[in-house]
PDB file of C-alpha atoms and ligand atoms in Angstrom:
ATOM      1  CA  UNK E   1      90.384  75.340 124.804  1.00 79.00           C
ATOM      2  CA  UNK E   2      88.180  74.132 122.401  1.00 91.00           C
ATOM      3  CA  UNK E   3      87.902  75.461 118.606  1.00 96.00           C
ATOM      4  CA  UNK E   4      86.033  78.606 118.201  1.00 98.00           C
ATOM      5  CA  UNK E   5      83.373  78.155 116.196  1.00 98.00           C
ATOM      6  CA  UNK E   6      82.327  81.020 113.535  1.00 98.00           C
ATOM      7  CA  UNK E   7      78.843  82.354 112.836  1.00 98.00           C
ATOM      8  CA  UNK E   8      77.844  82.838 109.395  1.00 97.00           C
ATOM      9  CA  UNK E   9      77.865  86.438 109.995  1.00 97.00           C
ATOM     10  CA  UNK E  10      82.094  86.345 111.426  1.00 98.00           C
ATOM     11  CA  UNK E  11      82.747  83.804 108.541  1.00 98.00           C
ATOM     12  CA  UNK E  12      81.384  86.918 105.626  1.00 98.00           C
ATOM     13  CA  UNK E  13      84.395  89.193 107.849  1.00 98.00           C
ATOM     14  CA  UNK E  14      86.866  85.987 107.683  1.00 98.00           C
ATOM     15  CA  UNK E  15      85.950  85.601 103.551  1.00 98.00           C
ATOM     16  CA  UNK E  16      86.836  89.599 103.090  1.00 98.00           C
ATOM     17  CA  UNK E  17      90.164  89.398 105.401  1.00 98.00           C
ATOM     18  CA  UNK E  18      90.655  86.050 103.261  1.00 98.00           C
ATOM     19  CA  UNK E  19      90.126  88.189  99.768  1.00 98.00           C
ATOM     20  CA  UNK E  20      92.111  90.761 100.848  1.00 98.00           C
ATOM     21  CA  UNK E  21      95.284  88.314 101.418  1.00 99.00           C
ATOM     22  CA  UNK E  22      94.698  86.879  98.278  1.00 99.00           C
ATOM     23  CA  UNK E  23      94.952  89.903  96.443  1.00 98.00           C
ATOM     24  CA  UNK E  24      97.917  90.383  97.799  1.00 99.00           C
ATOM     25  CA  UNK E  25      99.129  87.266  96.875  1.00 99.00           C
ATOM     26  CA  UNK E  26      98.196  88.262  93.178  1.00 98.00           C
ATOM     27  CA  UNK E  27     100.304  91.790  93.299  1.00 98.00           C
ATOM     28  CA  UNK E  28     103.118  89.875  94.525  1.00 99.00           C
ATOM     29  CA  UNK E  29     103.398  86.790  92.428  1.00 98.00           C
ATOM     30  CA  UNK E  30     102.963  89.300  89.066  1.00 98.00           C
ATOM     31  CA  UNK E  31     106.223  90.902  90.565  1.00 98.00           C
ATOM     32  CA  UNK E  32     107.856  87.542  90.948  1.00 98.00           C
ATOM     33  CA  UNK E  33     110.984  87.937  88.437  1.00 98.00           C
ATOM     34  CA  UNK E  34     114.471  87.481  88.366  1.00 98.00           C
ATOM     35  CA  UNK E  35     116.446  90.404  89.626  1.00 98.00           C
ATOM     36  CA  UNK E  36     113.738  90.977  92.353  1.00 98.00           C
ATOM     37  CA  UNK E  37     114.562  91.620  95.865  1.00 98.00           C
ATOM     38  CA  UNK E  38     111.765  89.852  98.534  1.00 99.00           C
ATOM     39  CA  UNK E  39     111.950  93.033 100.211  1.00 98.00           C
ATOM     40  CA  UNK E  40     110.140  94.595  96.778  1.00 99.00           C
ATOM     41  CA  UNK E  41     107.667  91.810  97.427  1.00 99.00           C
ATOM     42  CA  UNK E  42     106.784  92.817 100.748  1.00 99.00           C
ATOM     43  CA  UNK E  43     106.296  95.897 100.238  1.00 98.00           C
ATOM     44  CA  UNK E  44     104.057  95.277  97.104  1.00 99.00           C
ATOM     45  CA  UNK E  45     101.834  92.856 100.542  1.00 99.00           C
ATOM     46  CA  UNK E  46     101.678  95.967 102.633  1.00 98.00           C
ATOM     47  CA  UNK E  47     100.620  98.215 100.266  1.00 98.00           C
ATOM     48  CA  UNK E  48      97.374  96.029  99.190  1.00 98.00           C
ATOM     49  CA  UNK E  49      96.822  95.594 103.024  1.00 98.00           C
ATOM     50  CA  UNK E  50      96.586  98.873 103.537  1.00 98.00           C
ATOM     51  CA  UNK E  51      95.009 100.201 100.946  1.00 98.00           C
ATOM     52  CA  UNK E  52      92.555  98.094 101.893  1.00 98.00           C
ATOM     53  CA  UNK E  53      92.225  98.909 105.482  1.00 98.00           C
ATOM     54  CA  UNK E  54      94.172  95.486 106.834  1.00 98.00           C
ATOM     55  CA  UNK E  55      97.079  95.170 109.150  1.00 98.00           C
ATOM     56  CA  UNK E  56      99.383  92.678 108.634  1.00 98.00           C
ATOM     57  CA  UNK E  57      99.547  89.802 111.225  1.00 98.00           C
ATOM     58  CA  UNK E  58     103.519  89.064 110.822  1.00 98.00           C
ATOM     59  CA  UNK E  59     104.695  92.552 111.993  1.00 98.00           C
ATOM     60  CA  UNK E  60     106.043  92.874 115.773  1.00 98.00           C
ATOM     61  CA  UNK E  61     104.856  88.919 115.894  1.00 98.00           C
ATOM     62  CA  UNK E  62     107.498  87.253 119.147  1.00 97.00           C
ATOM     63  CA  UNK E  63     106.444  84.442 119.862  1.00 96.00           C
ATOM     64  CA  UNK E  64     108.425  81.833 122.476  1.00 95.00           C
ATOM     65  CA  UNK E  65     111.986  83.034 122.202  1.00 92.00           C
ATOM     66  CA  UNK E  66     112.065  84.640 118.547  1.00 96.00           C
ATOM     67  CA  UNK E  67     112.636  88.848 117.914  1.00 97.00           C
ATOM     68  CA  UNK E  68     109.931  90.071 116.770  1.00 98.00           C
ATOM     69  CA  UNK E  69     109.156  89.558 113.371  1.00 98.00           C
ATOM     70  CA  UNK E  70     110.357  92.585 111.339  1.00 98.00           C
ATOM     71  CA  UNK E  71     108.013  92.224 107.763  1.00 98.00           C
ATOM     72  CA  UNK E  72     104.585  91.744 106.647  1.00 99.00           C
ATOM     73  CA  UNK E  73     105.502  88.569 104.615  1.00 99.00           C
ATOM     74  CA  UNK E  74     107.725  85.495 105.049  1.00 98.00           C
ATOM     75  CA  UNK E  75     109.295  84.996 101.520  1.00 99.00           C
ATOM     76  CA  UNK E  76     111.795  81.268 101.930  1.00 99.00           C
ATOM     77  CA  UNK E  77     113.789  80.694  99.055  1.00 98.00           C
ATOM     78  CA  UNK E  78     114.492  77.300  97.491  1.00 98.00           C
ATOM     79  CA  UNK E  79     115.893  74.761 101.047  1.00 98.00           C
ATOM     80  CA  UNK E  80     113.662  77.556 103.388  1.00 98.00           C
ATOM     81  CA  UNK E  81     111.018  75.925 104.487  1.00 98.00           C
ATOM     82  CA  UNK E  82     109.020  79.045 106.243  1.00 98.00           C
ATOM     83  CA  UNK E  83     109.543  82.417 107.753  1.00 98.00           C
ATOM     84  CA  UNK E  84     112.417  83.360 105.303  1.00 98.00           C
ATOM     85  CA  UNK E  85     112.955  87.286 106.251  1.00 98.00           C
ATOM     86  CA  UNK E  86     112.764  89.252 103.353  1.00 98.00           C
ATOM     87  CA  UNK E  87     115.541  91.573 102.390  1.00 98.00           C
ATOM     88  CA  UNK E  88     116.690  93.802 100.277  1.00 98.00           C
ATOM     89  CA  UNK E  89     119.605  91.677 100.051  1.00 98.00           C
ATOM     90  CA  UNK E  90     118.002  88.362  99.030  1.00 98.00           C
ATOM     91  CA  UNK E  91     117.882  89.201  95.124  1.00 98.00           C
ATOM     92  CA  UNK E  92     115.653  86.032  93.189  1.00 98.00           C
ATOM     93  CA  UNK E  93     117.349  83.954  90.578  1.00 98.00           C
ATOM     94  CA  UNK E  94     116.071  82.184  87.445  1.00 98.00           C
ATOM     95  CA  UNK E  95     115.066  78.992  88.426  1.00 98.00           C
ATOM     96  CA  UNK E  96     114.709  79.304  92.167  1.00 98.00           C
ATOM     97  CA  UNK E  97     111.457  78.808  93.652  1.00 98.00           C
ATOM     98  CA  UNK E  98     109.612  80.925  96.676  1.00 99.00           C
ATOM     99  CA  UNK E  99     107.145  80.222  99.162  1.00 99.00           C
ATOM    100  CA  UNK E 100     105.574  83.661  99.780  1.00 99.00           C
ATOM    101  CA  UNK E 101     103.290  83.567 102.938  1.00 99.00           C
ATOM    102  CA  UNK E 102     101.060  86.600 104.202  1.00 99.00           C
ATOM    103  CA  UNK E 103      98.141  86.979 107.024  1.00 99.00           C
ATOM    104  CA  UNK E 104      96.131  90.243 107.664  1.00 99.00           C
ATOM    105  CA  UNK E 105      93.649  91.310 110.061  1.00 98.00           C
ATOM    106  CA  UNK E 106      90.498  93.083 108.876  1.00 98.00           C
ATOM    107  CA  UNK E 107      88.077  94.242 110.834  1.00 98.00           C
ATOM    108  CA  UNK E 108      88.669  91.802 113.667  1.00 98.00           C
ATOM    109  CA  UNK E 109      89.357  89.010 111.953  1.00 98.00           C
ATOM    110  CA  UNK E 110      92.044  87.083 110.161  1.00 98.00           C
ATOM    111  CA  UNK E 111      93.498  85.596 106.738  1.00 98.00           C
ATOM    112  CA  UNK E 112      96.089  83.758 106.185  1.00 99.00           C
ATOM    113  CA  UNK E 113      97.230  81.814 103.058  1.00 99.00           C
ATOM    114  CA  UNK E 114     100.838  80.691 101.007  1.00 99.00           C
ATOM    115  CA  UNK E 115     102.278  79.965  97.990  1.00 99.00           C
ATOM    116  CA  UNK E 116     105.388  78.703  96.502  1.00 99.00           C
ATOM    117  CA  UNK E 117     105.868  80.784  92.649  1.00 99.00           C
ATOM    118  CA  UNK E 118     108.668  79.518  90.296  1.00 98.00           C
ATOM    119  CA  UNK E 119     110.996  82.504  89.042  1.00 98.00           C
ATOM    120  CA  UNK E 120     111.108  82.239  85.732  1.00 98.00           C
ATOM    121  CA  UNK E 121     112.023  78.920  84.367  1.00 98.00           C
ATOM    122  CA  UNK E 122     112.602  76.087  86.920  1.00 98.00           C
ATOM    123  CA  UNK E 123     113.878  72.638  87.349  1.00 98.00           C
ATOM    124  CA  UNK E 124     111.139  69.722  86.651  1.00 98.00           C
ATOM    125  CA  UNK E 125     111.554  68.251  90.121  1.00 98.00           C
ATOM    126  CA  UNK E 126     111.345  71.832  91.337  1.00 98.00           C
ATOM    127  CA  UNK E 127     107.736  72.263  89.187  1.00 98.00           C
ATOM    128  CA  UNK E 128     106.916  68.340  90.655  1.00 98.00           C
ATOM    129  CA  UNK E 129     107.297  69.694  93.814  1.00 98.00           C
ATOM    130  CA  UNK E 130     104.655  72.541  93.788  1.00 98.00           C
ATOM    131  CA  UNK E 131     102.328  70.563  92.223  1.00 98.00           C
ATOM    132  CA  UNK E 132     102.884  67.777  95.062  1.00 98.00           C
ATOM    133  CA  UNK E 133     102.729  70.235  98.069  1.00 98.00           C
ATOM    134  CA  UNK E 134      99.459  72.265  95.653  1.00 98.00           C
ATOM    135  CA  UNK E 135      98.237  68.754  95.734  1.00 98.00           C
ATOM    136  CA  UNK E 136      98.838  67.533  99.330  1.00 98.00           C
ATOM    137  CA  UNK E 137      96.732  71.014 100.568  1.00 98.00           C
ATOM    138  CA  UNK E 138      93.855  70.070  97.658  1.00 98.00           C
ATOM    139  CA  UNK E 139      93.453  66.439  99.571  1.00 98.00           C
ATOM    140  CA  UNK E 140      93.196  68.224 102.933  1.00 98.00           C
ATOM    141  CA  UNK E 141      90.657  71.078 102.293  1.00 99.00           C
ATOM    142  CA  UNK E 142      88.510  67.792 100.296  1.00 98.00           C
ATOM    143  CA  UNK E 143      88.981  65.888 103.736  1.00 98.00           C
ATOM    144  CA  UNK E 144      87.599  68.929 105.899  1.00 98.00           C
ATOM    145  CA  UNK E 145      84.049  67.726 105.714  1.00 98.00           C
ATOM    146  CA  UNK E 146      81.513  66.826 108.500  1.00 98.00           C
ATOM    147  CA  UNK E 147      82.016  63.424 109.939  1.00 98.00           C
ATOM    148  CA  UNK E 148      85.487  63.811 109.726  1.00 98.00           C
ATOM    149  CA  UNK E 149      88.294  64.379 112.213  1.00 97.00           C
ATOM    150  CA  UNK E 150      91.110  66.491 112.314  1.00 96.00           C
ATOM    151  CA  UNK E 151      93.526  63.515 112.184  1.00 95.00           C
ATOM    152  CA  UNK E 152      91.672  62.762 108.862  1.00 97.00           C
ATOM    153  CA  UNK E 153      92.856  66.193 107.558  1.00 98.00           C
ATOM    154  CA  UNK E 154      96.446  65.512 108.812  1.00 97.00           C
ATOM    155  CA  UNK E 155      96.156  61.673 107.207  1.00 97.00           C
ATOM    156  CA  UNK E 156      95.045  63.187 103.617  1.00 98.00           C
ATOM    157  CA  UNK E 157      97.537  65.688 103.660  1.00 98.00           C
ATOM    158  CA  UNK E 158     100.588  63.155 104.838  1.00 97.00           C
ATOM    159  CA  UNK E 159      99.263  60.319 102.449  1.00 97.00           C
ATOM    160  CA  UNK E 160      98.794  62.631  99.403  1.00 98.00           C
ATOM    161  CA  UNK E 161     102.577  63.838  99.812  1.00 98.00           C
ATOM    162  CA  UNK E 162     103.938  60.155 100.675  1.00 97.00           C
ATOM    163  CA  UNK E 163     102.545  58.830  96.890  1.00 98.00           C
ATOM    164  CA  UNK E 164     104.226  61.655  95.596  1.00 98.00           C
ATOM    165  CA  UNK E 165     107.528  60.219  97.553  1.00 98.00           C
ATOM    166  CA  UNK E 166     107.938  63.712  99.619  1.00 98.00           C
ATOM    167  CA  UNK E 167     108.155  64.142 103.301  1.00 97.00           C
ATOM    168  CA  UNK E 168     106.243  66.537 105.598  1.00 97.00           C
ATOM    169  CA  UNK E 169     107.536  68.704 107.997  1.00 95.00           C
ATOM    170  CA  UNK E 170     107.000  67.487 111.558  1.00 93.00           C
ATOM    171  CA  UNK E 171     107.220  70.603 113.730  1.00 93.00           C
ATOM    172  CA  UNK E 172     105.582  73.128 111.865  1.00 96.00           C
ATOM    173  CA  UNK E 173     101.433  72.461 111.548  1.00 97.00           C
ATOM    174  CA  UNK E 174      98.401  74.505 110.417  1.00 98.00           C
ATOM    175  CA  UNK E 175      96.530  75.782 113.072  1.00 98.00           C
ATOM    176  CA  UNK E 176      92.951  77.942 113.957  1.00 98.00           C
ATOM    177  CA  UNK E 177      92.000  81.139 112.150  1.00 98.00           C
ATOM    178  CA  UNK E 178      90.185  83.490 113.919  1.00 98.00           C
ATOM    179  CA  UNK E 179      90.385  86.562 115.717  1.00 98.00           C
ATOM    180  CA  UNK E 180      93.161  85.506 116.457  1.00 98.00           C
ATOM    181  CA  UNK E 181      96.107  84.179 113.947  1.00 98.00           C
ATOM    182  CA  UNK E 182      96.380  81.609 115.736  1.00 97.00           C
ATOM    183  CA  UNK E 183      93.795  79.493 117.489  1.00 97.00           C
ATOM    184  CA  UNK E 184      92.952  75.534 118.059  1.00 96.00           C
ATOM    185  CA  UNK E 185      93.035  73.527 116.550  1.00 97.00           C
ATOM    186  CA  UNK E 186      96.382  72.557 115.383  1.00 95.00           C
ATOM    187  CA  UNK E 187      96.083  71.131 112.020  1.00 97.00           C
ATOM    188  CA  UNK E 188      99.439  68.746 111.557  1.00 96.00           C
ATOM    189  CA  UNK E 189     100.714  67.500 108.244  1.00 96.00           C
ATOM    190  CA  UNK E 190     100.837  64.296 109.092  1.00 94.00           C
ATOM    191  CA  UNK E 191      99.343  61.864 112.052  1.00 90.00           C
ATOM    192  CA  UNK E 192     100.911  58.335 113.527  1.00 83.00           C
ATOM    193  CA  UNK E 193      98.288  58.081 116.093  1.00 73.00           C
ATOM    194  CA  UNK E 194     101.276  57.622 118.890  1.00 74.00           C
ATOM    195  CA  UNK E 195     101.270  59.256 122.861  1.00 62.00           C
ATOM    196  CA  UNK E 196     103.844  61.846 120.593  1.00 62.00           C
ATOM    197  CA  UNK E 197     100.903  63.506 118.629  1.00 61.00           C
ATOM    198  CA  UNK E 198      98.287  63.559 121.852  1.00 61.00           C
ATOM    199  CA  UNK E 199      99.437  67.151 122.383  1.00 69.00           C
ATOM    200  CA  UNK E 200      97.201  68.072 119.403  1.00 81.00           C
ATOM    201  CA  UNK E 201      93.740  67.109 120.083  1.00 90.00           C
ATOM    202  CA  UNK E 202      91.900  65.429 117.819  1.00 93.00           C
ATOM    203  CA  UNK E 203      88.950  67.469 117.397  1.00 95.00           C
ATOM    204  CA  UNK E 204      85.574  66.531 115.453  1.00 97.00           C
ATOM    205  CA  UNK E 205      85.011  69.136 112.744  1.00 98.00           C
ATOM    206  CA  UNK E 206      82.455  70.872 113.263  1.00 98.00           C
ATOM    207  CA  UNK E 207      80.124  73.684 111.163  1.00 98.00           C
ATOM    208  CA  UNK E 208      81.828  77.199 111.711  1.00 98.00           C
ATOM    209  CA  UNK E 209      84.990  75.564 112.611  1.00 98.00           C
ATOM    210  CA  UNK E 210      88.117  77.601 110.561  1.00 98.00           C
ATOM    211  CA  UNK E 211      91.270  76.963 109.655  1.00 98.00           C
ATOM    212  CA  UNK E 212      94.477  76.981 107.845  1.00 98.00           C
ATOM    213  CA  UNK E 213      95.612  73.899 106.288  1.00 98.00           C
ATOM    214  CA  UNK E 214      99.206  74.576 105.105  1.00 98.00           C
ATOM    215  CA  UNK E 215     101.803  71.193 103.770  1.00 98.00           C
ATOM    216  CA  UNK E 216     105.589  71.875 103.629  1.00 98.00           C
ATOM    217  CA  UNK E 217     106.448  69.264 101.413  1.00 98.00           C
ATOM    218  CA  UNK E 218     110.844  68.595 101.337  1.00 98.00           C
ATOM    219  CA  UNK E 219     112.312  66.854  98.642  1.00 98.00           C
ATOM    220  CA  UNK E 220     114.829  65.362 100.905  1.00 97.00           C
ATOM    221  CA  UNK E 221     115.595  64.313 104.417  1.00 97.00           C
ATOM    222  CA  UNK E 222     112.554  66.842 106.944  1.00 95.00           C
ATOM    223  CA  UNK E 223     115.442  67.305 109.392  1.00 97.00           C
ATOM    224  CA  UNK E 224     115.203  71.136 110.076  1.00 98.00           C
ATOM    225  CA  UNK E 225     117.852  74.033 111.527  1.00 98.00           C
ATOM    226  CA  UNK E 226     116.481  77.867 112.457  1.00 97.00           C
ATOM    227  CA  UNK E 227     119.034  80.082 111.541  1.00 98.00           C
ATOM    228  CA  UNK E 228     120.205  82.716 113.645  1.00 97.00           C
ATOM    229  CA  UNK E 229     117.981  85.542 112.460  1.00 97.00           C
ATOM    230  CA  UNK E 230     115.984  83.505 114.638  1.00 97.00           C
ATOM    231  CA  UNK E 231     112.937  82.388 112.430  1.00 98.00           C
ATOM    232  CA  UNK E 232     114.486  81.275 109.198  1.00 98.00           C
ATOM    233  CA  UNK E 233     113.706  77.505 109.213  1.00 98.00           C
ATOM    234  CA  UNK E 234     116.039  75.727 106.428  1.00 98.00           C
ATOM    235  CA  UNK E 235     116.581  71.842 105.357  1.00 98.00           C
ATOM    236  CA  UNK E 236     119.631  70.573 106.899  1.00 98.00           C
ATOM    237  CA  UNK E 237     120.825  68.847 104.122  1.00 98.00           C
ATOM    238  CA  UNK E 238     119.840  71.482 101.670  1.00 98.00           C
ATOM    239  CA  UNK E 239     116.771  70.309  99.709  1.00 98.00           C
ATOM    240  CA  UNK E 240     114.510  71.528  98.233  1.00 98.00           C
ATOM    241  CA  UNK E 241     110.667  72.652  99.765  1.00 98.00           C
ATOM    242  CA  UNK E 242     107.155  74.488  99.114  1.00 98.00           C
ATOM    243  CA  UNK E 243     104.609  75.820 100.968  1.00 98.00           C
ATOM    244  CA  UNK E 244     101.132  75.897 100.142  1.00 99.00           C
ATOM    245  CA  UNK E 245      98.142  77.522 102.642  1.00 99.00           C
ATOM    246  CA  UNK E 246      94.679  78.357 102.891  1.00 99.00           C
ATOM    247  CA  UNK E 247      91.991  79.188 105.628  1.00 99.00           C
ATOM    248  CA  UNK E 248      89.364  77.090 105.031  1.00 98.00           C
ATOM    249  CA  UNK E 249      86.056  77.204 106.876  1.00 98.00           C
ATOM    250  CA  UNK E 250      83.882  74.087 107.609  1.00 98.00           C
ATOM    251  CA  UNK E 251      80.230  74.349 106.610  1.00 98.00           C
ATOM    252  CA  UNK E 252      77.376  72.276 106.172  1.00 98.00           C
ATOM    253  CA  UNK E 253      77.862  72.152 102.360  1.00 97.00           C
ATOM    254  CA  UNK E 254      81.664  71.523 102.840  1.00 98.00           C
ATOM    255  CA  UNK E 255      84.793  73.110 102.795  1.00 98.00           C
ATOM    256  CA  UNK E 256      84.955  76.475 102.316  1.00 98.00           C
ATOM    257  CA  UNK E 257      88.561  78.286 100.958  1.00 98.00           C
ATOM    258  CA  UNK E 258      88.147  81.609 102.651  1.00 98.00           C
ATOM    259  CA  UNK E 259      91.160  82.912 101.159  1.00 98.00           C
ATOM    260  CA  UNK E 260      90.272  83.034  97.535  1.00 98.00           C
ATOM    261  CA  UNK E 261      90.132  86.390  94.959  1.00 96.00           C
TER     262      UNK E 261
HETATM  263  N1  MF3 Y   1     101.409  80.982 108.264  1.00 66.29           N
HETATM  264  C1  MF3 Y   1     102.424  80.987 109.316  1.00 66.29           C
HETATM  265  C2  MF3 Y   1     101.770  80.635 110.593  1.00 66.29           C
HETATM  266  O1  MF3 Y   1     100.609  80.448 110.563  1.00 66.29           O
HETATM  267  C3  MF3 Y   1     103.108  82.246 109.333  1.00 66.29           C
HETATM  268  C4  MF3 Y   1     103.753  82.712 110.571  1.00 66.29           C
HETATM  269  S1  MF3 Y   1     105.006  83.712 110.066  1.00 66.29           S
HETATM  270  C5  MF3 Y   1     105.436  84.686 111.328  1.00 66.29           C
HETATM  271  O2  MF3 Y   1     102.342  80.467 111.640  1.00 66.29           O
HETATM  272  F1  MF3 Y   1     106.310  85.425 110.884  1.00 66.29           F
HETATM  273  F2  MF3 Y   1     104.426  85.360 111.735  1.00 66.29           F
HETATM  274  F3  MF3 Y   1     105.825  83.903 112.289  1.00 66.29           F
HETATM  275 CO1   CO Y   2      99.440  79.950 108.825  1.00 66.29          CO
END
């Protein structure tokens, strides 16, 4: 199925779902602080969303073979790559950093966007690391421009984090933002061009096409492992990762980062 394109009128309802997960990006990361559980920080998500009149997206989510998902936001620690469960439990530490992710739908459509926050004071490779993967999503949304492909996208985001000497996750990609959380196209991190990629179509870009563009960036080897919560997605060998994401919408006068304050 091919991407659904947006009118201008659905992209002003994307921009407002977009502003509403942004603000709850804001009340989070002002929470960020050692000694803070990532079950404070989703609660802090859900209460923005629905003061606002949003649902979150997460919530009840099952894909495939996982449970559903049990929170508003995914909050991955440190070696999590994505869809860390938050928990009263998981208590942040000086110097760790976390990838905080959050989608809502308002008024029929959806936002979706992530960041990765230090806690307090962190390691320079850790900081190097943001500003690689912060990096990696800037080269993407600047490739998401009329003329261009999707494998153009997925080339500026994998070249941007290979100069920085970081590797992508494989088997985790952006994807469509619509009514739906998830829509075409997929939007991978990286792109060889092989018979191994041709399940994600290369589309054209296209005015009113919309999307989230999110890099993982690891510090080490990308093998991954799920862990038996059943959406957890860690590095095997224990390095370190970020996560940055924003819906973006193509117009005729470029990107457009729907997912802003
Ligand atoms: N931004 C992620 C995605 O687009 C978040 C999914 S988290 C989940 O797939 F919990 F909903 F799975
Ligand atoms: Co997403």
């Amino acid at each position: 199925m091919a991407p659904v394109l947006k009118t201008t009128e659905e992209l002003q309802l994307m921009r407002e779902a977009g502003r509403i997960v942004a603000v709850a990006h804001e009340a989070m990361r002002l929470a960020i602080a050692p000694g803070v559980s990532t079950k404070a920080l989703d609660a802090i998500a859900l209460n923005v969303l629905r003061d606002h009149g949003a649902e979150p997206c997460f919530l009840g989510y099952a894909p495939g073979e996982h449970p559903p998902y049990p929170a508003t936001i995914t909050a991955s620690v440190n070696n999590e790559l994505v869809h860390g469960i938050p928990s009263e439990s998981r208590i942040l530490e000086e110097g760790d950093i976390i990838g905080l992710d959050v989608a809502c739908l308002y008024r029929g459509f959806v936002g979706d966007a992530a960041f990765t926050h230090p806690v307090g004071a962190v390691s320079r490779s850790a900081r190097r690391l943001m500003e690689a993967t912060k990096a990696a999503l800037q080269a993407a949304i600047a490739a998401s421009i009329l003329g261009n492909r999707i494998s153009d996208v997925a080339k500026a985001t994998a070249k941007s984090a290979a100069r920085a000497g970081y590797s992508v996750a494989r088997e985790y990609t952006g994807h469509g933002v619509g009514r739906d959380m998830h829509e075409e196209p997929q939007v991978p991190n990286w792109w060889s061009g092989k018979k191994s990629q041709i399940q994600w179509q290369d589309y054209e870009l296209e005015v009113g096409m919309t999307y989230a563009i999110e890099p993982m960036l690891i510090a080490g080897r990308s093998d991954l492992l799920e862990l038996e919560d059943g959406w957890t997605v860690v590095t095997k060998d224990g390095s370190l990762t970020a996560h940055f994401e924003h819906t973006v919408a193509i117009t005729a006068d470029g990107p457009l980062i729907l997912t802003l304050p």
